Coordinates of C-alpha atoms in Angstrom, one line a residue:
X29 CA -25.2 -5.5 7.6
X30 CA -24.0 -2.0 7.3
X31 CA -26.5 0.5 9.5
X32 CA -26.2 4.2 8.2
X33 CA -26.5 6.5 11.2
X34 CA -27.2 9.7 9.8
X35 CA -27.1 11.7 6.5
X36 CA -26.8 15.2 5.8
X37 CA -27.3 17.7 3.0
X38 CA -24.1 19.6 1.7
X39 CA -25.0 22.7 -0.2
X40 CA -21.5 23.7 -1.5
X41 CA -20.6 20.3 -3.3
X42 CA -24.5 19.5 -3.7
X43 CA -24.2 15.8 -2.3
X44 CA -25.3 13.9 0.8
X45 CA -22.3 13.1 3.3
X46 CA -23.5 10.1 5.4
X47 CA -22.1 8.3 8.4
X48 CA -22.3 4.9 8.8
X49 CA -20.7 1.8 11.0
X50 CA -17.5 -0.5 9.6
X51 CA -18.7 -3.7 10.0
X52 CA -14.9 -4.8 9.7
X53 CA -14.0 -2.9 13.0
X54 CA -15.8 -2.8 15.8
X55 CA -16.5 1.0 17.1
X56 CA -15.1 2.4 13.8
X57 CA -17.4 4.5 11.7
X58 CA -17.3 5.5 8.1
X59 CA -18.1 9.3 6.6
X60 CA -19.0 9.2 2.9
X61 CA -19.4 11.9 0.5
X62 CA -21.9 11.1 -2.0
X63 CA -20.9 7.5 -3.0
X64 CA -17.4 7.7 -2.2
X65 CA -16.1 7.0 1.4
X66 CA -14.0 10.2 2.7
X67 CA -12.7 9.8 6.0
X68 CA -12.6 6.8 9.1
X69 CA -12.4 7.3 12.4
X70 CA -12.4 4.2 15.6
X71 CA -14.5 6.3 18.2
X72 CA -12.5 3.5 21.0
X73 CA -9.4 3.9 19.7
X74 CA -8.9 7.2 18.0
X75 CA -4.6 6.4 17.7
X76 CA -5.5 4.1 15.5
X77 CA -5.9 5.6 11.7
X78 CA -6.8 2.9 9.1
X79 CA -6.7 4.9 6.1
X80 CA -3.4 4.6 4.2
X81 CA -2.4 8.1 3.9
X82 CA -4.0 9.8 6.9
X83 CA -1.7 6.7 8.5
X84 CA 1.4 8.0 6.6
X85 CA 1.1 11.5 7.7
X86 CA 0.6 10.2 11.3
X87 CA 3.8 8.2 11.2
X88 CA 5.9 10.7 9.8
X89 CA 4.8 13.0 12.3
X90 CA 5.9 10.8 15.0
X91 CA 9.0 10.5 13.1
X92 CA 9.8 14.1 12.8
X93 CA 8.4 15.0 16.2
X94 CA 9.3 12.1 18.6
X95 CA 9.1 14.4 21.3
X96 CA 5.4 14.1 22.9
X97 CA 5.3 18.1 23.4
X98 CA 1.7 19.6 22.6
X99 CA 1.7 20.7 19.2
X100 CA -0.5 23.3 17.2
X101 CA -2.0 21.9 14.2
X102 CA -4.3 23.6 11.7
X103 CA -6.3 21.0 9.1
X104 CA -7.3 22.3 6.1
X105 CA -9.8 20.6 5.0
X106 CA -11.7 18.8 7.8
X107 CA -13.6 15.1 6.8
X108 CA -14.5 13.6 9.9
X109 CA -11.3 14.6 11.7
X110 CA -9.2 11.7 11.8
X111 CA -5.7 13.4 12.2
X112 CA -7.4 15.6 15.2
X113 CA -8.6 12.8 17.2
X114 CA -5.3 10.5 16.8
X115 CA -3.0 13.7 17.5
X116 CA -5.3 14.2 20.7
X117 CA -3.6 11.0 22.1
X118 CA -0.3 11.0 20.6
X119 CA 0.2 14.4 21.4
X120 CA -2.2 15.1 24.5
X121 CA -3.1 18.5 24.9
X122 CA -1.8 19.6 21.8
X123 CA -4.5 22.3 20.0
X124 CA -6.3 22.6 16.6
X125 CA -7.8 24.4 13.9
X126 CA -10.4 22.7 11.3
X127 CA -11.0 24.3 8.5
X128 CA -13.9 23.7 6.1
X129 CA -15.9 25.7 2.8
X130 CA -18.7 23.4 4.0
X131 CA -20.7 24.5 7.0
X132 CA -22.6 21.4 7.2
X133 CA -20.0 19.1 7.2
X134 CA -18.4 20.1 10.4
X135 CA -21.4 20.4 12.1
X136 CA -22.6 17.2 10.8
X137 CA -19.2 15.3 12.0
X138 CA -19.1 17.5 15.5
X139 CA -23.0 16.0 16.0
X140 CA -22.5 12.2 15.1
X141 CA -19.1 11.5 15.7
X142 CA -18.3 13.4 19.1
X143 CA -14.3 14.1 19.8
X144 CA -12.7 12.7 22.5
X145 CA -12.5 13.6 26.1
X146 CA -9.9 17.0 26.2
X147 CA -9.8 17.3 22.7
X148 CA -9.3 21.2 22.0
X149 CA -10.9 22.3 18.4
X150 CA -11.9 25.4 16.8
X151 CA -13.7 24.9 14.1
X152 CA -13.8 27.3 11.5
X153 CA -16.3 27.4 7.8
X154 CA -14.0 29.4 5.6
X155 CA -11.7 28.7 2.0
X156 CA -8.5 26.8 2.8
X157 CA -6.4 30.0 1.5
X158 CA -8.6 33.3 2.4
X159 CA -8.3 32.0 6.2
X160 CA -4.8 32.1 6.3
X161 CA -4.6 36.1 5.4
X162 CA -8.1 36.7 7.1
X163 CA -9.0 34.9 10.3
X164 CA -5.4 33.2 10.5
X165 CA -3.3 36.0 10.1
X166 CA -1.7 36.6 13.4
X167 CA -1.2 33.0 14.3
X168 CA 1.8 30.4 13.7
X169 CA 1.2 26.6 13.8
X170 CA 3.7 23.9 13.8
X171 CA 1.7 21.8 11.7
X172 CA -0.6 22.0 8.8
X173 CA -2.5 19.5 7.3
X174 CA -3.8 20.1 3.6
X175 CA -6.1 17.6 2.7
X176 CA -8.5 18.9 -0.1
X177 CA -6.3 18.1 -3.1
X178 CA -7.7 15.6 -6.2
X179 CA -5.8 16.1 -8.8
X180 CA -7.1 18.1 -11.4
X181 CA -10.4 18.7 -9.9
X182 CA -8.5 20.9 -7.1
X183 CA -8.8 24.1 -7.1
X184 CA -7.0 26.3 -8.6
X185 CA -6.1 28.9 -6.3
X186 CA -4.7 26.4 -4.0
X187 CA -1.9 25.0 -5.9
X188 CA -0.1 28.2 -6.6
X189 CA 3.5 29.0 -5.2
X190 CA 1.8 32.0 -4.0
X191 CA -0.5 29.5 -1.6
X192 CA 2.4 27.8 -0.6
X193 CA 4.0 30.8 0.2
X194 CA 1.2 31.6 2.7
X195 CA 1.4 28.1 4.2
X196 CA 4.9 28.4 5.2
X197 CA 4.3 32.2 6.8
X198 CA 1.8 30.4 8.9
X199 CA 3.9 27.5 10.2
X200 CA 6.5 28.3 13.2
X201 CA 10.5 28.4 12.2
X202 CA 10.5 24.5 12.4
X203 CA 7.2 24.0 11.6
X204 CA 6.0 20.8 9.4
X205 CA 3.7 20.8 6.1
X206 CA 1.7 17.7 4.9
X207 CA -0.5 17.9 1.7
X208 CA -2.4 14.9 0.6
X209 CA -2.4 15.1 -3.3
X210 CA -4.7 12.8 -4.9
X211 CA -3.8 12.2 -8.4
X212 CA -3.9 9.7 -12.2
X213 CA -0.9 8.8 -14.3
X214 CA 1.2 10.1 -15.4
X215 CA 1.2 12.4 -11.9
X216 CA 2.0 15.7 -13.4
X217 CA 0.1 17.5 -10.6
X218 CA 1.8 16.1 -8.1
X219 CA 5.4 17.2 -9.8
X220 CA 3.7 20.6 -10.3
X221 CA 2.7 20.4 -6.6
X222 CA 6.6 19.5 -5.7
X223 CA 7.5 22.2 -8.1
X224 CA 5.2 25.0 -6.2
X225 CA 5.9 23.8 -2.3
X226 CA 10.0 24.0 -3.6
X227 CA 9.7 27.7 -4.2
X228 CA 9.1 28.4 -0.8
X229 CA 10.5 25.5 1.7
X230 CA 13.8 24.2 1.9
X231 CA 13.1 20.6 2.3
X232 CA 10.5 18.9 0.3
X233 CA 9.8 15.3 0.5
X234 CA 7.1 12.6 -1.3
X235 CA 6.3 9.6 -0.2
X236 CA 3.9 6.5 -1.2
X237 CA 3.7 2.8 -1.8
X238 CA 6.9 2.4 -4.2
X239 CA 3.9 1.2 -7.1
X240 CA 2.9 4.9 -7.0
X241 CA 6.5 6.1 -8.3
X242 CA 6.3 4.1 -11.2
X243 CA 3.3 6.7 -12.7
X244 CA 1.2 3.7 -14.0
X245 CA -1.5 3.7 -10.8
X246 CA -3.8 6.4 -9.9
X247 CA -3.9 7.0 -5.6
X248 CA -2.8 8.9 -2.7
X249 CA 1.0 11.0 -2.5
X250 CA 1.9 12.7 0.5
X251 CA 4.0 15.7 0.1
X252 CA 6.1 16.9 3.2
X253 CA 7.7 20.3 3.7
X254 CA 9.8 22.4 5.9
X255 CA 12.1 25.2 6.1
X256 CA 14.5 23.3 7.8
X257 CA 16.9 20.1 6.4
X258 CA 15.7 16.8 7.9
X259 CA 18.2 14.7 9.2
X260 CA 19.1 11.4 7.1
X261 CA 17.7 9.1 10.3
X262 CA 14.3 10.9 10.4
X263 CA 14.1 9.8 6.1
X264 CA 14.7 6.7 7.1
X265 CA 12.2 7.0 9.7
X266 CA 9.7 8.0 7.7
X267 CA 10.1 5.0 5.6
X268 CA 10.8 2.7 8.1
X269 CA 7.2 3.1 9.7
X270 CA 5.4 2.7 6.7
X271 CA 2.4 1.8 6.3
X272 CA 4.5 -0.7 4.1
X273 CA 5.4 -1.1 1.3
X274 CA 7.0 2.2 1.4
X275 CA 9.4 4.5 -0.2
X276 CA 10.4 7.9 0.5
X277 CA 12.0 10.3 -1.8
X278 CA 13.6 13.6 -2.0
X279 CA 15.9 15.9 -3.5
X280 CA 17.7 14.4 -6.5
X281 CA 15.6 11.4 -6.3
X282 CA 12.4 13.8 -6.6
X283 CA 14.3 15.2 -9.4
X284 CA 14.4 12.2 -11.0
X285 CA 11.0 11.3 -10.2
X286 CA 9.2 14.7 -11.4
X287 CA 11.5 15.2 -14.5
X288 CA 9.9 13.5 -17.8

């Protein structure tokens, strides 16, 4: 039977965020938001990533950087700091930046679901775009991580080309841009999203399960971005490592995909 271990008041979206175990995998906990489950992390086995899309931005990460250098990552958008924990093993001693509007969250997560061992975080309470030109301005990352996005429910002033602007002035030369986009048929915020990360990067890529492309299901896209080409063998990288099914698209195949 599912035991919750803690709850906790959130004042900016005015629900409870509980933590509780997954029954289905041992040492694996579950942060919910209200009734919907937002984030899992395996405390023993923090490589692993079990949620679909947090999974695909792993492996394409891996894909784009094979190299096991440590890497600075900024998350935008915290949960219970999935992507922080796996890149902690995968790319050991790389360092990172959380970045939440809700202060209780990240304590809450910080308290109940302790990082692991060498695990380097900053954790910052701030807007996902004011930090960049405020507390961020002076530093370069070679990843960000934008997970916040739902569709029309996101906010406003993070969709802009402007925003995307300030994303790719905070990244290094090579750096690499994932945004989680949470969207309904037809998927006209995700096009719009293509349309706004295009203005400023060179290389924009989507990727799902190939059901997703057809526009009839609502679920999770994850957008990819960079100032520099990717070669064809990291594409087929990306797709290769799934999770599967999987299908990658980009330039005139995005066009084709975005276009009515």
């Amino acid at each position: 039977m599912t035991r919750k271990l803690a709850r906790r008041w959130l004042g900016f979206v005015q629900e409870h965020a509980t933590i509780y175990d997954d029954d289905l995998i041992p040492g694996s906990k579950i942060l919910a938001i209200g009734d919907a489950p937002q984030s899992h992390v395996n405390l023993a086995h923090p490589e692993e990533v079990f949620y679909e899309y947090l999974a695909r931005i792993a492996n394409h990460l891996t894909a784009l950087r094979p190299e096991t250098r440590p890497l600075k990552m900024l998350h935008l958008g915290a949960g219970a700091l999935t992507l922080v924990r796996w890149a902690s093993v995968v790319y050991p001693s790389s360092t990172h930046v959380a970045v939440d509007i809700e202060r209780e969250l990240l304590d809450f997560v910080l308290t109940h679901l302790p990082l692991p061992q060498g695990c380097e975080l900053s954790p910052i309470v701030a807007d996902a775009r004011s930090v960049l030109t405020e507390q961020l301005f002076d530093e370069k990352f070679d990843v960000i991580v934008l997970d916040i996005f739902s569709g029309a429910e996101a906010p406003e002033h993070l969709t802009t080309d402007a925003y995307y602007a300030e994303l790719k002035n905070s990244l290094t030369n090579d750096g690499l841009l994932f945004v989680n986009i949470g969207d309904d048929p037809p998927l006209d915020f995700t096009c719009s999203q293509v349309e706004a990360a295009r203005t400023s990067f060179e290389t924009v890529m989507l990727s799902s399960s190939p059901d997703m492309f057809t526009k009839r299901f609502p679920g999770n896209m994850i957008l990819t971005a960079s100032s520099k080409a990717f070669h064809e063998d990291q594409i087929l990288q990306c797709q290769a490592k799934g999770p599967f099914p999987s299908e990658v698209r980009r330039g005139m195949d995005l066009d084709g995909f975005c276009k009515p």
